[in-house]
């Protein structure tokens, strides 16, 4: 394939990736956005294969491993539940980072194969690019592994901190810069391996002090890192599609992280530098579970809803775990038949990643015009008769507005406590992902419905 045709097709794939991002910005156009992304990637991969002049026997192995990896990826994507999607995304990010490290190692060991010079005499620009790509890729890999372990519950979701942690992170960052400078001047293989090792270490140290409440930001942040790693390696390989794709992923991930930090009232730099301002969650809310709560059943909930003129649904991770979105849709349809106004309130970080609740509601064919973000609906709670909270915990916790010692203090929350009645569906009084008690459980106007979210919702529908 000619260089000009390759450049044109890479440009087409780049445009399709931009259209994919545009489509993914709204649930209504997300399927179309996904389709654009798939077509763009197919074009980019095909052009890359055809651009290689000599399709040697080694390509058979590439195709075999491509088929194996693709089959594994398709199987995982088909079987994975929506509740495990954040862990899946973190896992994929780690693989992107590791791929960037492997490509950088290959280019450093055998630069002639990439037209970058010879060992010990690599082009300066290429050496800088591969050093940056390897460092960011290594940080992405180790950071994503920690995020996966935290999200999966293998590692505690609470911040893991120690004295002098931020100073150590700063020193390691400076060390990475110094190693890169010396690597470019000496082209020493030892310095290259040390650079990668230090980058793996700092990726680990940056993520462990970030608490569970900030995990959605971490996911989008690591997404950004993986994009920049891919872009750096794209320059090394002189691959236009990789540069465009990496830059799009890197910039969009950074913008999303900033938007989410703003929505959570978090400092963007505090999060990306490793959990500045993390507080001790273990000493919070001592003996709060001893406080009295009012509990009820499906019949009580149905009675309150029947006599309501407006109901606001607040979905959360508990709904995702129980796969209750379809049962919820049936309940809402029943309410509408009784001329009760129903709307949905979505917190920016409800669930464990951006858009988690939107996808689940779209899966149940909930009309988009009934779904509102926090800023659009928060003032409506004071005028609503019933708030039906189905598995949302930290995002409804009033402590975020009242307790400066709380790890979620300052984070905007849904003002559900302002409703006349709050129905809270939850299995127990256990704390949310941030690891703190929810004061909403003990409010006078709150009725706790202790049950599986799907079963409780179905029982309420029967009573309605």
Tab-separated table of C-alpha atoms in Angstrom:
chain	number	residue	atom	x	y	z
A	1	UNK	CA	0.000	0.000	0.000
A	2	UNK	CA	1.372	3.456	-0.950
A	3	UNK	CA	2.356	5.943	1.728
A	4	UNK	CA	-0.180	8.506	0.456
A	5	UNK	CA	-3.085	6.035	0.554
A	6	UNK	CA	-2.050	4.893	4.030
A	7	UNK	CA	-1.991	8.509	5.232
A	8	UNK	CA	-5.470	9.169	3.801
A	9	UNK	CA	-6.948	6.013	5.366
A	10	UNK	CA	-5.304	6.800	8.724
A	11	UNK	CA	-6.884	10.262	8.498
A	12	UNK	CA	-10.282	8.646	7.811
A	13	UNK	CA	-9.870	6.412	10.854
A	14	UNK	CA	-8.914	9.471	12.925
A	15	UNK	CA	-12.095	11.273	11.834
A	16	UNK	CA	-14.138	8.183	12.737
A	17	UNK	CA	-12.546	8.143	16.212
A	18	UNK	CA	-13.538	11.782	16.694
A	19	UNK	CA	-17.102	10.956	15.597
A	20	UNK	CA	-17.037	8.009	18.026
A	21	UNK	CA	-16.176	10.297	20.930
A	22	UNK	CA	-18.891	12.701	19.827
A	23	UNK	CA	-21.426	9.876	19.736
A	24	UNK	CA	-20.402	8.540	23.143
A	25	UNK	CA	-21.100	11.931	24.726
A	26	UNK	CA	-24.830	11.090	24.864
A	27	UNK	CA	-26.716	7.845	25.656
A	28	UNK	CA	-28.967	8.488	22.647
A	29	UNK	CA	-26.061	8.376	20.180
A	30	UNK	CA	-23.717	6.011	22.045
A	31	UNK	CA	-24.458	2.963	19.869
A	32	UNK	CA	-23.673	4.980	16.754
A	33	UNK	CA	-20.497	6.262	18.414
A	34	UNK	CA	-19.406	2.710	19.200
A	35	UNK	CA	-19.995	1.715	15.569
A	36	UNK	CA	-17.841	4.602	14.293
A	37	UNK	CA	-15.068	3.546	16.689
A	38	UNK	CA	-15.202	-0.081	15.537
A	39	UNK	CA	-15.044	0.880	11.852
A	40	UNK	CA	-12.193	3.330	12.521
A	41	UNK	CA	-10.173	0.686	14.365
A	42	UNK	CA	-10.767	-1.913	11.635
A	43	UNK	CA	-9.454	0.543	9.027
A	44	UNK	CA	-6.420	1.458	11.157
A	45	UNK	CA	-5.455	-2.181	11.862
A	46	UNK	CA	-5.949	-3.241	8.223
A	47	UNK	CA	-3.875	-0.334	6.875
A	48	UNK	CA	-1.095	-1.077	9.381
A	49	UNK	CA	-0.866	-4.680	8.171
A	50	UNK	CA	-0.957	-3.720	4.493
A	51	UNK	CA	1.621	-0.954	4.987
A	52	UNK	CA	4.315	-3.482	5.900
A	53	UNK	CA	6.160	-4.213	2.704
A	54	UNK	CA	7.256	-7.784	3.329
A	55	UNK	CA	4.560	-10.008	4.839
A	56	UNK	CA	7.038	-12.560	6.153
A	57	UNK	CA	6.236	-15.861	7.841
A	58	UNK	CA	6.443	-14.065	11.194
A	59	UNK	CA	3.119	-12.436	10.419
A	60	UNK	CA	1.419	-15.804	10.791
A	61	UNK	CA	2.335	-15.700	14.482
A	62	UNK	CA	1.031	-12.134	14.734
A	63	UNK	CA	-2.294	-13.214	13.246
A	64	UNK	CA	-2.481	-16.243	15.555
A	65	UNK	CA	-1.916	-14.138	18.667
A	66	UNK	CA	-4.297	-11.473	17.328
A	67	UNK	CA	-6.987	-14.151	16.996
A	68	UNK	CA	-6.257	-15.512	20.488
A	69	UNK	CA	-6.298	-12.065	22.110
A	70	UNK	CA	-9.385	-10.989	20.193
A	71	UNK	CA	-11.245	-14.150	21.184
A	72	UNK	CA	-10.357	-13.704	24.846
A	73	UNK	CA	-11.407	-10.039	24.732
A	74	UNK	CA	-14.713	-10.856	23.017
A	75	UNK	CA	-15.448	-13.638	25.510
A	76	UNK	CA	-14.729	-11.388	28.509
A	77	UNK	CA	-16.768	-8.499	27.084
A	78	UNK	CA	-19.709	-10.822	26.383
A	79	UNK	CA	-19.694	-12.403	29.842
A	80	UNK	CA	-18.836	-9.395	32.001
A	81	UNK	CA	-21.734	-7.970	34.068
A	82	UNK	CA	-22.268	-4.200	34.168
A	83	UNK	CA	-21.298	-4.212	37.852
A	84	UNK	CA	-17.784	-5.352	36.914
A	85	UNK	CA	-17.348	-2.872	34.063
A	86	UNK	CA	-15.068	-0.512	36.070
A	87	UNK	CA	-12.712	-3.393	36.886
A	88	UNK	CA	-12.742	-4.412	33.216
A	89	UNK	CA	-11.854	-0.878	32.106
A	90	UNK	CA	-9.016	-0.727	34.661
A	91	UNK	CA	-7.751	-4.086	33.401
A	92	UNK	CA	-7.809	-2.911	29.778
A	93	UNK	CA	-5.934	0.255	30.699
A	94	UNK	CA	-3.209	-1.833	32.317
A	95	UNK	CA	-2.797	-3.831	29.099
A	96	UNK	CA	-2.526	-0.642	27.003
A	97	UNK	CA	0.205	0.625	29.338
A	98	UNK	CA	2.067	-2.677	29.258
A	99	UNK	CA	1.849	-2.771	25.445
A	100	UNK	CA	3.452	0.688	25.316
A	101	UNK	CA	6.279	-0.527	27.565
A	102	UNK	CA	6.871	-3.618	25.393
A	103	UNK	CA	6.973	-1.577	22.174
A	104	UNK	CA	9.435	0.870	23.769
A	105	UNK	CA	11.650	-2.032	24.897
A	106	UNK	CA	11.559	-3.545	21.391
A	107	UNK	CA	12.465	-0.207	19.808
A	108	UNK	CA	15.327	0.335	22.275
A	109	UNK	CA	16.804	-3.162	21.844
A	110	UNK	CA	16.411	-3.288	18.051
A	111	UNK	CA	16.062	0.312	16.768
A	112	UNK	CA	17.071	-0.673	13.224
A	113	UNK	CA	13.802	-2.597	12.820
A	114	UNK	CA	11.954	0.686	13.433
A	115	UNK	CA	14.314	2.840	11.319
A	116	UNK	CA	15.450	4.670	14.474
A	117	UNK	CA	19.192	4.080	14.139
A	118	UNK	CA	21.378	1.454	15.771
A	119	UNK	CA	21.864	0.348	19.417
A	120	UNK	CA	23.803	3.105	21.196
A	121	UNK	CA	23.131	5.501	18.342
A	122	UNK	CA	19.341	5.998	18.389
A	123	UNK	CA	17.886	9.267	17.074
A	124	UNK	CA	17.551	11.735	19.943
A	125	UNK	CA	13.906	12.603	19.228
A	126	UNK	CA	12.970	8.911	19.025
A	127	UNK	CA	14.797	8.174	22.282
A	128	UNK	CA	12.884	10.938	24.084
A	129	UNK	CA	9.593	9.650	22.654
A	130	UNK	CA	10.200	6.036	23.654
A	131	UNK	CA	11.401	7.087	27.140
A	132	UNK	CA	8.220	9.099	27.717
A	133	UNK	CA	6.043	6.344	26.233
A	134	UNK	CA	7.705	3.679	28.392
A	135	UNK	CA	7.481	5.771	31.577
A	136	UNK	CA	3.805	6.732	31.109
A	137	UNK	CA	2.975	3.182	30.032
A	138	UNK	CA	4.605	1.702	33.130
A	139	UNK	CA	2.774	4.188	35.399
A	140	UNK	CA	-0.503	3.315	33.656
A	141	UNK	CA	0.090	-0.420	34.065
A	142	UNK	CA	0.940	-0.500	37.769
A	143	UNK	CA	-1.653	2.187	38.616
A	144	UNK	CA	-4.372	0.303	36.731
A	145	UNK	CA	-3.495	-2.947	38.490
A	146	UNK	CA	-3.971	-1.246	41.890
A	147	UNK	CA	-7.261	0.313	40.706
A	148	UNK	CA	-8.432	-3.139	39.574
A	149	UNK	CA	-7.523	-4.697	42.934
A	150	UNK	CA	-9.371	-1.942	44.828
A	151	UNK	CA	-12.471	-2.131	42.646
A	152	UNK	CA	-12.520	-5.925	42.822
A	153	UNK	CA	-12.298	-5.783	46.626
A	154	UNK	CA	-9.029	-7.734	46.703
A	155	UNK	CA	-7.370	-4.632	48.178
A	156	UNK	CA	-9.012	-2.258	50.647
A	157	UNK	CA	-10.825	0.671	49.056
A	158	UNK	CA	-9.635	2.940	51.885
A	159	UNK	CA	-6.664	5.278	51.244
A	160	UNK	CA	-3.310	3.647	52.065
A	161	UNK	CA	-0.984	6.377	53.285
A	162	UNK	CA	2.341	6.676	55.101
A	163	UNK	CA	4.517	9.505	56.343
A	164	UNK	CA	6.505	11.264	53.640
A	165	UNK	CA	4.473	9.658	50.860
A	166	UNK	CA	4.019	12.788	48.750
A	167	UNK	CA	7.667	13.789	49.148
A	168	UNK	CA	8.673	10.321	47.939
A	169	UNK	CA	6.349	10.641	44.912
A	170	UNK	CA	7.848	14.044	44.079
A	171	UNK	CA	11.413	12.704	44.369
A	172	UNK	CA	10.587	9.742	42.120
A	173	UNK	CA	9.080	12.089	39.516
A	174	UNK	CA	12.243	14.185	39.566
A	175	UNK	CA	14.291	10.975	39.300
A	176	UNK	CA	12.325	9.955	36.169
A	177	UNK	CA	13.139	13.309	34.548
A	178	UNK	CA	16.848	12.999	35.470
A	179	UNK	CA	17.005	9.402	34.199
A	180	UNK	CA	15.412	10.459	30.904
A	181	UNK	CA	17.972	13.253	30.449
A	182	UNK	CA	20.917	10.957	31.202
A	183	UNK	CA	19.443	8.209	29.020
A	184	UNK	CA	19.307	10.595	26.071
A	185	UNK	CA	22.960	11.578	26.558
A	186	UNK	CA	24.423	8.126	27.298
A	187	UNK	CA	21.875	5.716	25.725
A	188	UNK	CA	22.732	3.302	28.547
A	189	UNK	CA	20.597	0.156	28.670
A	190	UNK	CA	20.890	0.080	32.484
A	191	UNK	CA	19.381	3.566	32.751
A	192	UNK	CA	16.534	2.525	30.453
A	193	UNK	CA	15.640	-0.455	32.670
A	194	UNK	CA	15.916	1.662	35.827
A	195	UNK	CA	13.597	4.269	34.258
A	196	UNK	CA	10.958	1.602	33.602
A	197	UNK	CA	11.322	0.135	37.125
A	198	UNK	CA	10.947	3.553	38.812
A	199	UNK	CA	7.899	4.299	36.627
A	200	UNK	CA	6.256	1.032	37.680
A	201	UNK	CA	6.900	1.981	41.321
A	202	UNK	CA	5.456	5.494	41.118
A	203	UNK	CA	2.317	4.204	39.370
A	204	UNK	CA	1.755	1.955	42.376
A	205	UNK	CA	2.428	4.745	44.889
A	206	UNK	CA	0.169	7.288	43.153
A	207	UNK	CA	-2.949	5.090	43.264
A	208	UNK	CA	-2.776	3.406	46.704
A	209	UNK	CA	-3.574	6.629	48.660
A	210	UNK	CA	-6.699	7.320	46.594
A	211	UNK	CA	-9.882	6.268	48.402
A	212	UNK	CA	-12.892	4.421	47.052
A	213	UNK	CA	-14.998	7.576	46.767
A	214	UNK	CA	-12.550	8.933	44.170
A	215	UNK	CA	-12.212	5.701	42.162
A	216	UNK	CA	-14.390	6.919	39.238
A	217	UNK	CA	-11.940	9.806	38.771
A	218	UNK	CA	-9.020	7.366	38.878
A	219	UNK	CA	-10.570	5.276	36.094
A	220	UNK	CA	-10.900	8.274	33.748
A	221	UNK	CA	-7.440	9.527	34.780
A	222	UNK	CA	-5.816	6.171	33.934
A	223	UNK	CA	-7.728	6.257	30.656
A	224	UNK	CA	-5.956	9.531	29.920
A	225	UNK	CA	-2.564	8.077	30.871
A	226	UNK	CA	-3.056	5.111	28.550
A	227	UNK	CA	-3.829	7.518	25.702
A	228	UNK	CA	-0.664	9.554	26.229
A	229	UNK	CA	1.386	6.338	26.437
A	230	UNK	CA	-0.065	5.215	23.100
A	231	UNK	CA	0.597	8.628	21.529
A	232	UNK	CA	4.235	8.577	22.699
A	233	UNK	CA	4.760	5.160	21.156
A	234	UNK	CA	2.942	6.361	18.018
A	235	UNK	CA	5.684	8.946	17.521
A	236	UNK	CA	8.334	6.248	18.003
A	237	UNK	CA	6.703	4.037	15.385
A	238	UNK	CA	5.845	7.041	13.170
A	239	UNK	CA	2.258	5.755	13.072
A	240	UNK	CA	-0.263	8.533	12.410
A	241	UNK	CA	-3.303	6.554	13.562
A	242	UNK	CA	-1.664	5.695	16.897
A	243	UNK	CA	-0.702	9.331	17.474
A	244	UNK	CA	-4.236	10.576	16.679
A	245	UNK	CA	-5.941	7.864	18.734
A	246	UNK	CA	-3.604	8.309	21.696
A	247	UNK	CA	-4.022	12.082	21.677
A	248	UNK	CA	-7.828	11.767	21.518
A	249	UNK	CA	-7.949	9.272	24.384
A	250	UNK	CA	-5.418	11.240	26.431
A	251	UNK	CA	-7.108	14.618	26.064
A	252	UNK	CA	-10.692	13.340	26.430
A	253	UNK	CA	-9.702	11.329	29.540
A	254	UNK	CA	-8.048	14.390	31.078
A	255	UNK	CA	-11.106	16.566	30.350
A	256	UNK	CA	-13.458	13.923	31.807
A	257	UNK	CA	-11.274	13.649	34.931
A	258	UNK	CA	-11.404	17.420	35.365
A	259	UNK	CA	-15.201	17.505	34.920
A	260	UNK	CA	-15.632	14.719	37.451
A	261	UNK	CA	-13.306	16.379	39.956
A	262	UNK	CA	-15.347	19.555	39.587
A	263	UNK	CA	-18.563	17.565	40.087
A	264	UNK	CA	-17.118	15.984	43.255
A	265	UNK	CA	-15.539	19.222	44.515
A	266	UNK	CA	-12.126	17.561	44.375
A	267	UNK	CA	-8.843	19.164	43.400
A	268	UNK	CA	-7.759	17.733	40.046
A	269	UNK	CA	-4.074	17.939	40.963
A	270	UNK	CA	-4.679	16.397	44.378
A	271	UNK	CA	-6.202	13.322	42.779
A	272	UNK	CA	-3.659	12.832	39.996
A	273	UNK	CA	-0.734	13.375	42.369
A	274	UNK	CA	-1.918	10.659	44.690
A	275	UNK	CA	-4.729	11.454	47.091
A	276	UNK	CA	-3.646	14.667	48.802
A	277	UNK	CA	-5.957	15.434	51.681
A	278	UNK	CA	-7.044	11.828	52.269
A	279	UNK	CA	-8.565	11.395	55.698
A	280	UNK	CA	-8.765	8.490	58.077
A	281	UNK	CA	-12.034	6.733	57.405
A	282	UNK	CA	-11.773	4.142	60.156
A	283	UNK	CA	-12.473	6.507	63.030
A	284	UNK	CA	-15.528	8.066	61.428
A	285	UNK	CA	-19.057	7.599	62.720
A	286	UNK	CA	-18.352	5.458	65.752
A	287	UNK	CA	-21.373	3.463	66.975
A	288	UNK	CA	-23.704	5.055	64.431
A	289	UNK	CA	-25.280	1.721	63.634
A	290	UNK	CA	-26.655	1.720	67.186
A	291	UNK	CA	-28.898	4.680	66.301
A	292	UNK	CA	-32.558	3.829	65.680
A	293	UNK	CA	-33.812	3.460	62.128
A	294	UNK	CA	-37.313	3.065	60.745
A	295	UNK	CA	-37.732	0.035	58.531
A	296	UNK	CA	-40.662	-0.980	56.396
A	297	UNK	CA	-41.788	-3.376	53.694
A	298	UNK	CA	-43.065	-3.290	50.112
A	299	UNK	CA	-46.624	-2.614	51.258
A	300	UNK	CA	-45.506	0.486	53.207
A	301	UNK	CA	-43.528	1.749	50.230
A	302	UNK	CA	-46.443	1.171	47.837
A	303	UNK	CA	-48.804	3.054	50.146
A	304	UNK	CA	-46.500	6.123	50.233
A	305	UNK	CA	-46.052	6.078	46.472
A	306	UNK	CA	-49.783	5.674	45.758
A	307	UNK	CA	-50.462	8.858	47.712
A	308	UNK	CA	-47.630	10.817	46.087
A	309	UNK	CA	-47.969	13.246	43.207
A	310	UNK	CA	-44.236	13.155	42.338
A	311	UNK	CA	-41.505	10.557	42.840
A	312	UNK	CA	-37.779	10.934	42.172
A	313	UNK	CA	-35.776	7.738	41.593
A	314	UNK	CA	-32.107	7.772	42.695
A	315	UNK	CA	-30.292	4.724	41.266
A	316	UNK	CA	-26.897	3.567	42.534
A	317	UNK	CA	-24.440	0.696	42.564
A	318	UNK	CA	-26.874	-1.487	44.548
A	319	UNK	CA	-29.278	-1.374	41.607
A	320	UNK	CA	-26.477	-2.524	39.318
A	321	UNK	CA	-25.532	-5.418	41.616
A	322	UNK	CA	-29.151	-6.639	41.817
A	323	UNK	CA	-29.757	-6.010	38.094
A	324	UNK	CA	-32.942	-4.228	39.149
A	325	UNK	CA	-33.201	-1.716	36.290
A	326	UNK	CA	-35.920	-3.662	34.406
A	327	UNK	CA	-37.962	-4.207	37.574
A	328	UNK	CA	-37.560	-0.494	38.316
A	329	UNK	CA	-38.854	0.418	34.864
A	330	UNK	CA	-41.951	-1.754	35.452
A	331	UNK	CA	-42.583	-0.057	38.799
A	332	UNK	CA	-42.267	3.379	37.214
A	333	UNK	CA	-44.675	2.428	34.408
A	334	UNK	CA	-47.211	1.412	37.072
A	335	UNK	CA	-46.754	4.748	38.866
A	336	UNK	CA	-47.285	6.637	35.624
A	337	UNK	CA	-50.574	4.822	35.045
A	338	UNK	CA	-51.710	6.332	38.349
A	339	UNK	CA	-50.782	9.837	37.055
A	340	UNK	CA	-47.744	10.121	39.317
A	341	UNK	CA	-44.885	12.208	37.947
A	342	UNK	CA	-41.617	10.234	37.947
A	343	UNK	CA	-38.075	11.367	37.169
A	344	UNK	CA	-34.591	9.944	37.684
A	345	UNK	CA	-31.722	11.741	39.446
A	346	UNK	CA	-28.185	10.719	38.417
A	347	UNK	CA	-25.112	11.732	40.405
A	348	UNK	CA	-21.931	12.240	38.304
A	349	UNK	CA	-20.192	9.383	40.145
A	350	UNK	CA	-23.135	7.085	40.876
A	351	UNK	CA	-21.889	3.524	40.453
A	352	UNK	CA	-18.169	3.098	39.953
A	353	UNK	CA	-17.502	4.832	36.670
A	354	UNK	CA	-18.902	7.731	34.614
A	355	UNK	CA	-22.217	6.945	32.927
A	356	UNK	CA	-22.712	3.653	34.804
A	357	UNK	CA	-26.321	4.417	35.785
A	358	UNK	CA	-27.174	6.002	32.421
A	359	UNK	CA	-26.183	2.791	30.621
A	360	UNK	CA	-28.248	0.610	32.966
A	361	UNK	CA	-31.340	2.813	32.587
A	362	UNK	CA	-30.912	2.911	28.812
A	363	UNK	CA	-30.717	-0.895	28.882
A	364	UNK	CA	-34.194	-0.877	30.474
A	365	UNK	CA	-35.451	1.586	27.808
A	366	UNK	CA	-35.984	4.414	30.275
A	367	UNK	CA	-36.801	7.572	28.236
A	368	UNK	CA	-33.824	9.948	28.127
A	369	UNK	CA	-35.995	12.975	28.892
A	370	UNK	CA	-36.844	11.518	32.320
A	371	UNK	CA	-33.191	11.239	33.378
A	372	UNK	CA	-31.598	14.323	34.964
A	373	UNK	CA	-28.108	15.140	36.219
A	374	UNK	CA	-27.481	16.447	39.740
A	375	UNK	CA	-27.424	20.146	38.790
A	376	UNK	CA	-30.707	19.875	36.888
A	377	UNK	CA	-32.766	18.104	39.550
A	378	UNK	CA	-31.264	18.832	42.967
A	379	UNK	CA	-33.634	21.737	43.651
A	380	UNK	CA	-36.653	19.523	42.869
A	381	UNK	CA	-36.207	17.247	45.891
A	382	UNK	CA	-37.678	19.861	48.247
A	383	UNK	CA	-40.923	19.804	46.249
A	384	UNK	CA	-41.115	16.036	45.693
A	385	UNK	CA	-43.271	13.716	47.798
A	386	UNK	CA	-41.091	10.608	47.652
A	387	UNK	CA	-37.435	9.903	46.875
A	388	UNK	CA	-36.867	6.243	46.012
A	389	UNK	CA	-33.151	5.537	46.606
A	390	UNK	CA	-32.222	2.177	45.139
A	391	UNK	CA	-28.707	1.275	46.208
A	392	UNK	CA	-27.130	4.753	46.071
A	393	UNK	CA	-25.143	5.407	49.239
A	394	UNK	CA	-22.250	7.887	49.289
A	395	UNK	CA	-23.887	10.173	46.695
A	396	UNK	CA	-26.874	10.764	49.013
A	397	UNK	CA	-24.951	11.159	52.282
A	398	UNK	CA	-25.709	14.536	53.987
A	399	UNK	CA	-22.401	14.244	55.879
A	400	UNK	CA	-20.716	15.601	52.745
A	401	UNK	CA	-22.262	18.988	53.605
A	402	UNK	CA	-21.834	18.982	57.378
A	403	UNK	CA	-18.725	17.094	58.539
A	404	UNK	CA	-15.332	18.628	57.595
A	405	UNK	CA	-13.610	15.457	58.851
A	406	UNK	CA	-15.470	13.221	56.417
A	407	UNK	CA	-13.532	11.912	53.380
A	408	UNK	CA	-16.451	12.975	51.148
A	409	UNK	CA	-16.764	16.476	52.668
A	410	UNK	CA	-17.371	19.083	49.974
A	411	UNK	CA	-18.563	16.555	47.397
A	412	UNK	CA	-21.925	17.664	45.933
A	413	UNK	CA	-24.605	15.124	46.893
A	414	UNK	CA	-28.235	14.618	45.899
A	415	UNK	CA	-30.472	16.424	48.423
A	416	UNK	CA	-32.828	13.488	48.922
A	417	UNK	CA	-33.304	14.257	52.633
A	418	UNK	CA	-35.341	17.328	51.604
A	419	UNK	CA	-38.142	15.111	50.225
A	420	UNK	CA	-41.266	14.578	52.330
A	421	UNK	CA	-40.499	10.848	52.423
A	422	UNK	CA	-37.354	8.877	51.548
A	423	UNK	CA	-37.563	5.176	50.697
A	424	UNK	CA	-34.067	3.672	50.896
A	425	UNK	CA	-33.619	0.180	49.429
A	426	UNK	CA	-30.529	-1.506	50.850
A	427	UNK	CA	-29.528	-4.941	52.108
A	428	UNK	CA	-28.138	-3.610	55.415
A	429	UNK	CA	-26.801	-0.516	57.180
A	430	UNK	CA	-23.288	-1.224	55.900
A	431	UNK	CA	-21.310	1.807	54.676
A	432	UNK	CA	-20.839	2.687	51.029
A	433	UNK	CA	-17.666	2.451	48.947
A	434	UNK	CA	-16.146	5.445	50.745
A	435	UNK	CA	-16.287	3.382	53.934
A	436	UNK	CA	-18.415	5.779	56.028
A	437	UNK	CA	-21.869	5.633	57.578
A	438	UNK	CA	-24.767	7.387	55.815
A	439	UNK	CA	-26.653	9.856	58.035
A	440	UNK	CA	-29.647	9.598	55.708
A	441	UNK	CA	-30.464	6.164	57.194
A	442	UNK	CA	-31.357	7.790	60.524
A	443	UNK	CA	-33.438	10.745	59.318
A	444	UNK	CA	-37.037	11.077	60.561
A	445	UNK	CA	-38.430	11.013	57.020
A	446	UNK	CA	-36.421	7.952	55.905
A	447	UNK	CA	-37.950	4.477	55.689
A	448	UNK	CA	-35.350	1.719	55.207
A	449	UNK	CA	-36.373	-1.187	52.971
A	450	UNK	CA	-33.929	-3.977	53.811
A	451	UNK	CA	-33.974	-6.403	50.885
A	452	UNK	CA	-32.496	-7.272	47.526
A	453	UNK	CA	-33.176	-4.276	45.281
A	454	UNK	CA	-34.762	-6.290	42.471
A	455	UNK	CA	-37.053	-8.337	44.736
A	456	UNK	CA	-38.147	-5.282	46.735
A	457	UNK	CA	-38.935	-3.335	43.562
A	458	UNK	CA	-40.944	-6.251	42.145
A	459	UNK	CA	-42.886	-6.585	45.429
A	460	UNK	CA	-43.661	-2.859	45.439
A	461	UNK	CA	-44.997	-3.149	41.881
A	462	UNK	CA	-47.291	-6.031	42.918
A	463	UNK	CA	-48.632	-3.953	45.826
A	464	UNK	CA	-49.172	-0.959	43.542
